[in-house]
Amino acid sequence: MEITQANKKIIEIDIENHRLLKLVNKNQIVAVAVLDNDSQRNFTIRRIATEPTHLSNGYASLLLGDIINKVKQKKGKHIYSSTNHTNVKMQNFFNKHGFEKISEYTEIEREHLGSFYKYLKKI
């Protein structure tokens, strides 16, 4: 999987700010996500990804379970996330894990990508 320079910088910032969470299996990172604390009780998951050779093994679900437990420990009440309208796999993933689609929006300077769906999971 090739990482662009722009994405590499974003990942480095996530690591520096201790927001990047990873799931490791046999000394290999198999899934990652970023968890932001928007406020005392609201969290946002960004950039959920699974190593392509490990897709469909349930690793993203395991990582999400760890994230939900982390949010519960911090007494969080809500977890938000979003995905592009074309990303049906991620939409199904959110639905499978009890997230509810709460809005649709277009991002400024990313209009060419079309609509995004915002999801909420109440803890």
XYZ file of C-alpha atoms in Angstrom:
123
model
C 0.000 0.000 0.000
C 1.533 3.287 -1.127
C 1.265 6.329 1.155
C 1.417 9.827 -0.327
C 3.590 12.528 1.266
C 0.476 14.428 2.392
C -0.969 11.326 4.034
C 2.394 10.501 5.597
C 2.443 13.947 7.259
C -1.115 13.451 8.572
C -0.125 10.072 10.033
C 2.989 11.569 11.651
C 0.854 14.278 13.300
C -1.617 11.638 14.551
C 1.275 9.697 16.089
C 2.832 12.811 17.668
C -0.527 13.738 19.211
C -1.058 10.185 20.535
C -4.296 9.779 18.577
C -3.333 6.877 16.320
C -4.517 3.524 17.627
C -3.325 0.277 16.117
C -4.121 -3.393 16.271
C -1.108 -5.681 15.989
C -1.163 -9.369 15.102
C 2.070 -11.381 15.026
C 4.190 -8.212 15.123
C 2.369 -6.697 12.138
C 0.018 -3.720 12.231
C -3.239 -5.032 10.760
C -5.668 -2.176 11.507
C -5.467 1.477 12.545
C -7.807 4.297 13.484
C -7.566 7.786 14.914
C -9.603 8.709 17.979
C -10.195 12.395 18.648
C -11.716 13.717 21.850
C -13.986 16.511 20.605
C -15.226 17.384 24.065
C -15.459 15.766 27.462
C -18.085 13.263 26.309
C -17.866 13.290 22.500
C -15.318 11.360 20.474
C -14.714 11.029 16.749
C -13.166 8.093 14.925
C -11.241 9.022 11.786
C -9.183 7.149 9.239
C -10.194 3.569 10.034
C -8.111 1.279 7.859
C -7.183 -2.374 7.616
C -4.047 -3.660 5.904
C -5.371 -4.900 2.531
C -3.921 -8.394 2.977
C -5.902 -8.728 6.238
C -9.340 -7.585 5.085
C -12.391 -9.620 6.181
C -10.624 -11.062 9.230
C -12.548 -8.943 11.752
C -9.575 -6.787 12.729
C -11.396 -3.474 12.276
C -14.220 -4.826 14.464
C -11.714 -5.809 17.165
C -10.106 -2.370 17.023
C -13.523 -0.702 17.204
C -14.351 -2.804 20.266
C -11.171 -1.538 21.932
C -12.075 2.037 20.991
C -15.568 1.679 22.446
C -14.070 0.335 25.696
C -11.613 3.241 25.803
C -14.463 5.742 25.348
C -16.484 4.017 28.109
C -13.485 4.235 30.472
C -13.311 7.973 29.776
C -17.061 8.248 30.491
C -17.753 9.229 26.891
C -21.345 9.324 25.701
C -21.058 9.590 21.918
C -18.782 8.361 19.144
C -19.055 10.052 15.761
C -17.570 9.082 12.432
C -18.224 9.679 8.758
C -17.703 8.113 5.375
C -18.199 8.951 1.743
C -21.549 8.097 0.174
C -19.799 5.636 -2.146
C -18.125 3.663 0.661
C -20.831 1.040 1.128
C -18.489 -1.316 3.034
C -17.873 1.334 5.701
C -21.571 2.193 5.858
C -22.337 -1.497 6.470
C -19.549 -1.635 9.076
C -21.062 1.275 10.996
C -24.556 -0.210 10.813
C -23.268 -3.608 11.972
C -21.733 -1.978 15.060
C -24.759 0.035 16.116
C -23.962 3.402 14.561
C -26.861 5.469 13.246
C -26.627 7.691 10.166
C -27.539 11.157 11.438
C -26.733 13.535 8.576
C -25.433 14.030 5.066
C -23.077 16.849 4.097
C -20.575 18.074 1.523
C -17.081 19.105 2.609
C -15.686 22.432 1.477
C -12.908 21.976 -1.089
C -13.912 18.301 -1.425
C -17.171 18.868 -3.286
C -15.863 16.692 -6.120
C -16.110 13.699 -3.776
C -19.858 14.131 -3.318
C -21.788 13.644 -0.098
C -20.488 12.289 3.181
C -22.611 10.543 5.781
C -22.130 11.298 9.464
C -22.691 8.456 11.936
C -23.313 8.381 15.693
C -22.988 5.632 18.264
C -24.426 6.327 21.680
C -22.498 4.710 24.515
